CSV table of C-alpha atoms in Angstrom, one decimal:
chain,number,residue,atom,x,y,z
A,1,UNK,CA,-41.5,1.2,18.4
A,2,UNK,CA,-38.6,3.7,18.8
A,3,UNK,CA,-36.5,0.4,20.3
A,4,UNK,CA,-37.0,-0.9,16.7
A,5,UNK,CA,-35.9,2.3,15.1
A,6,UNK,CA,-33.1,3.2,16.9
A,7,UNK,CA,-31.2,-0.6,17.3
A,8,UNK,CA,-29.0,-1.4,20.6
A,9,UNK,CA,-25.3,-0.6,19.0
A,10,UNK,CA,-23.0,-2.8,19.8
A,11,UNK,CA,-19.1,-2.3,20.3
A,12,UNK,CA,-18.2,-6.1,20.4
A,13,UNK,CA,-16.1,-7.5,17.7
A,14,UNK,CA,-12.7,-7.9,17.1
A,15,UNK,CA,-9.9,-4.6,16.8
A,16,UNK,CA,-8.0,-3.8,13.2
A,17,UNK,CA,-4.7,-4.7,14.9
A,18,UNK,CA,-6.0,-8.0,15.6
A,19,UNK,CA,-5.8,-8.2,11.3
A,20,UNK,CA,-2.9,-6.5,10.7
A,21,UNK,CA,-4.3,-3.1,10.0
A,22,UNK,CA,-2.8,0.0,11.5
A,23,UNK,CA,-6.1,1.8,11.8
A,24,UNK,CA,-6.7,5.1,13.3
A,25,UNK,CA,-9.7,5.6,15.0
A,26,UNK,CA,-11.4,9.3,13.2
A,27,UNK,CA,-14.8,11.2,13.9
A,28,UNK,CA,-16.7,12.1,10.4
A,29,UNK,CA,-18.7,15.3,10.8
A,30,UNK,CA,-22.7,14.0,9.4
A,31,UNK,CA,-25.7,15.6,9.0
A,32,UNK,CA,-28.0,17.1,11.3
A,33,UNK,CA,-24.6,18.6,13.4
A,34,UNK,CA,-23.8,14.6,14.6
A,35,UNK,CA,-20.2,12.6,14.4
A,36,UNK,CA,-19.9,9.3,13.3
A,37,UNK,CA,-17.4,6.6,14.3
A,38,UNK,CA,-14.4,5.6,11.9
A,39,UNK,CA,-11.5,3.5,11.3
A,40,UNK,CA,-9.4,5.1,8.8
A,41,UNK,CA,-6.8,2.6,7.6
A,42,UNK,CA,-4.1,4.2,5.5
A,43,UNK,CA,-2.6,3.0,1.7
A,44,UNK,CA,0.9,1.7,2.4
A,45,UNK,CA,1.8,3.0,-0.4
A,46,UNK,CA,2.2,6.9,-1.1
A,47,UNK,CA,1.1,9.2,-3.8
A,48,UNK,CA,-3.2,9.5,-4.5
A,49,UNK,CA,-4.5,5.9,-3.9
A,50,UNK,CA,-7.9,4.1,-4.4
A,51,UNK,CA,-10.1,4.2,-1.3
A,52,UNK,CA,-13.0,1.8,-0.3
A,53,UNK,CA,-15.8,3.1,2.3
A,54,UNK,CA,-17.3,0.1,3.8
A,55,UNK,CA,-20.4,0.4,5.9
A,56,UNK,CA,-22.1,-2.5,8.4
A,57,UNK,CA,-25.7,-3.9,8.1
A,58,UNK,CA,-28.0,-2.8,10.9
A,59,UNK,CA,-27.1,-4.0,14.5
A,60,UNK,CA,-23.9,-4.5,13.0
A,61,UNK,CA,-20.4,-2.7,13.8
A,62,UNK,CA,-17.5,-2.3,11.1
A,63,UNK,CA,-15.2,-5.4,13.1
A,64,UNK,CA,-18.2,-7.3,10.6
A,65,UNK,CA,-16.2,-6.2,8.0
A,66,UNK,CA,-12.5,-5.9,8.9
A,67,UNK,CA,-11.7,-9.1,6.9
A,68,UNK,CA,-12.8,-7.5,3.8
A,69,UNK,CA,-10.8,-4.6,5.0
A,70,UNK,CA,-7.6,-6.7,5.4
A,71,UNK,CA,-8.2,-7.9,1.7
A,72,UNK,CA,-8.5,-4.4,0.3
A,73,UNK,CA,-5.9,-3.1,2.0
A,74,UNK,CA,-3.6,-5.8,1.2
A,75,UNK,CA,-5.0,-5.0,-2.7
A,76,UNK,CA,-3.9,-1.1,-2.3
A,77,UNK,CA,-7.0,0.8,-1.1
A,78,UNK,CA,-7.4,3.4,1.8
A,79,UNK,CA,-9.9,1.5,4.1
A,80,UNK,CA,-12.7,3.3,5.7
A,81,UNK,CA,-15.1,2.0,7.8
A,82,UNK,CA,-17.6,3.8,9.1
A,83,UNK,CA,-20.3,3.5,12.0
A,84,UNK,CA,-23.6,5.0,11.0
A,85,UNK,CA,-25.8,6.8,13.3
A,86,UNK,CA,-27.2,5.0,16.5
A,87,UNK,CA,-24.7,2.4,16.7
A,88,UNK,CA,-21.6,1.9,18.5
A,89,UNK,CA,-19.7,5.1,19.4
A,90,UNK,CA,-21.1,6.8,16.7
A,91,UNK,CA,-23.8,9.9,18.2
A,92,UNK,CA,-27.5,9.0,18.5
A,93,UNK,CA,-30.3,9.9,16.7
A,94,UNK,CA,-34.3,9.7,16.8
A,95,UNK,CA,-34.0,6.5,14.6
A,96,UNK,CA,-31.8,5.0,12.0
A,97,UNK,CA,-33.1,4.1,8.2
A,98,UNK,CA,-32.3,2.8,5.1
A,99,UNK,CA,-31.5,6.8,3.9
A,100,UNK,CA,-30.2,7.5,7.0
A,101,UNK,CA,-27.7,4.8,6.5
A,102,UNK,CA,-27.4,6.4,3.1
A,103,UNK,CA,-26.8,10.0,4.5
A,104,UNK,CA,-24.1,8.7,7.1
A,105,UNK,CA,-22.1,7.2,3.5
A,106,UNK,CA,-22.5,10.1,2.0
A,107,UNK,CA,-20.6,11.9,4.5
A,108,UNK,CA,-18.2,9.5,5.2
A,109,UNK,CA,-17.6,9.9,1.0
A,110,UNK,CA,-17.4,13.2,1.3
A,111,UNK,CA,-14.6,13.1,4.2
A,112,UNK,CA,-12.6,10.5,2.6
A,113,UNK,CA,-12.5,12.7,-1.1
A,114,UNK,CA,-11.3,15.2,0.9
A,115,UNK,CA,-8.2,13.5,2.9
A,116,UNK,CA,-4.3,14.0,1.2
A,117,UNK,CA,-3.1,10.7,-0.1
A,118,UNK,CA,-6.8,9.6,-1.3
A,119,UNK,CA,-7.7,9.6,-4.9
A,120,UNK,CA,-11.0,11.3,-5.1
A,121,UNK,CA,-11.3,9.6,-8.7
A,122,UNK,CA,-11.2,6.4,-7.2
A,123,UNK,CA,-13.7,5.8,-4.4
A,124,UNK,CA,-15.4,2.9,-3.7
A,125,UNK,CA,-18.1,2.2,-1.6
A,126,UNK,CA,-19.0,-1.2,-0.3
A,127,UNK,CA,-21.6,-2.5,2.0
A,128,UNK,CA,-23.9,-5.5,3.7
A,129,UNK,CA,-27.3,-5.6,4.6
A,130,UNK,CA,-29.0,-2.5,4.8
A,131,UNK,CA,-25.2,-0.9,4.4
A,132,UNK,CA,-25.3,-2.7,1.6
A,133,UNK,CA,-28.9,-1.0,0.4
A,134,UNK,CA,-27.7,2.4,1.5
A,135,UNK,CA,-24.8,2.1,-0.9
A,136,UNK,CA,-27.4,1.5,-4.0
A,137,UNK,CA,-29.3,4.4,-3.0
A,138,UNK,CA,-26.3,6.7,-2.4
A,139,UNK,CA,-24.9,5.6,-5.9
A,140,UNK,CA,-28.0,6.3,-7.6
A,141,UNK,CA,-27.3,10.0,-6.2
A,142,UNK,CA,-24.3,10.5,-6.4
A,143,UNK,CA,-21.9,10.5,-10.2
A,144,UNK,CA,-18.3,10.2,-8.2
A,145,UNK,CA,-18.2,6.7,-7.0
A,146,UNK,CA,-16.1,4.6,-9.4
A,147,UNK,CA,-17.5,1.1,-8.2
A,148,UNK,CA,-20.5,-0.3,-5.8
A,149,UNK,CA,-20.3,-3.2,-4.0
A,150,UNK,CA,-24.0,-4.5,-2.6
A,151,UNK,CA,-23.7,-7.8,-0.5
A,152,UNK,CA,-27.0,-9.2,0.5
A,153,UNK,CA,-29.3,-6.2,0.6
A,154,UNK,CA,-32.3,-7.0,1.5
């Protein structure tokens, strides 16, 4: 059962210079004293700037989502994309879950709002599968995002 709980992370994918993003790779401090896995990709323009948190579906890894990322970027956001819990480089935990998915967001949220350059006003938060149901629940918690995006929640 925990095999089922905890999923095998993977690390495959493609890089966000292979997309023309100059990421930088960050740790996000979490819950429960863990650090989660990031690619911070920067505005390339200056001043407070929208931001966009997205966050993979379970098994996944955030290259599922770095062609979303290019578009964003391209559009003017910050790009963050996360690793939750149990998956890829990000540290392990007893199991993942739908609010553990949610809790790993929230954090990642909470670093982005806090970063120079970011508008906190402006935060979006976008993700797929059960990402994608972990960014319903944390919007339903939270009064700071300024848009959700939900593709294919289960």
């Amino acid at each position: 059962m925990k095999s089922v709980l905890a999923p095998a992370a993977t690390v495959e994918g493609s890089q966000p210079h292979a997309h023309g993003l100059l990421a930088q790779t960050v740790r996000i401090p979490a819950a429960r004293g863990l650090s989660l896995f990031a690619w911070f990709v920067p505005a390339r323009a200056s001043g407070p700037r929208p931001a966009v948190v997205l966050l993979h579906g379970w098994c996944g890894n955030p290259s599922n989502l770095l062609l979303a990322a290019q578009a964003l970027h391209r559009s003017g956001f910050a790009v963050l994309l996360m690793e939750s819990r149990n998956h890829g480089p990000s540290d392990r935990d007893d199991h993942s879950s739908l609010p553990r998915f949610a809790e790993d967001l929230d954090s990642a949220i909470d670093w982005l709002k806090a970063l120079p350059g970011v508008d906190s006003t402006r935060i979006v938060a976008l993700g797929h599968s059960v990402g994608a149901a972990a960014v319903l629940l944390s919007a339903s918690r939270r009064d700071d995002l300024a848009a959700v995006v939900s593709i294919a929640a289960f």
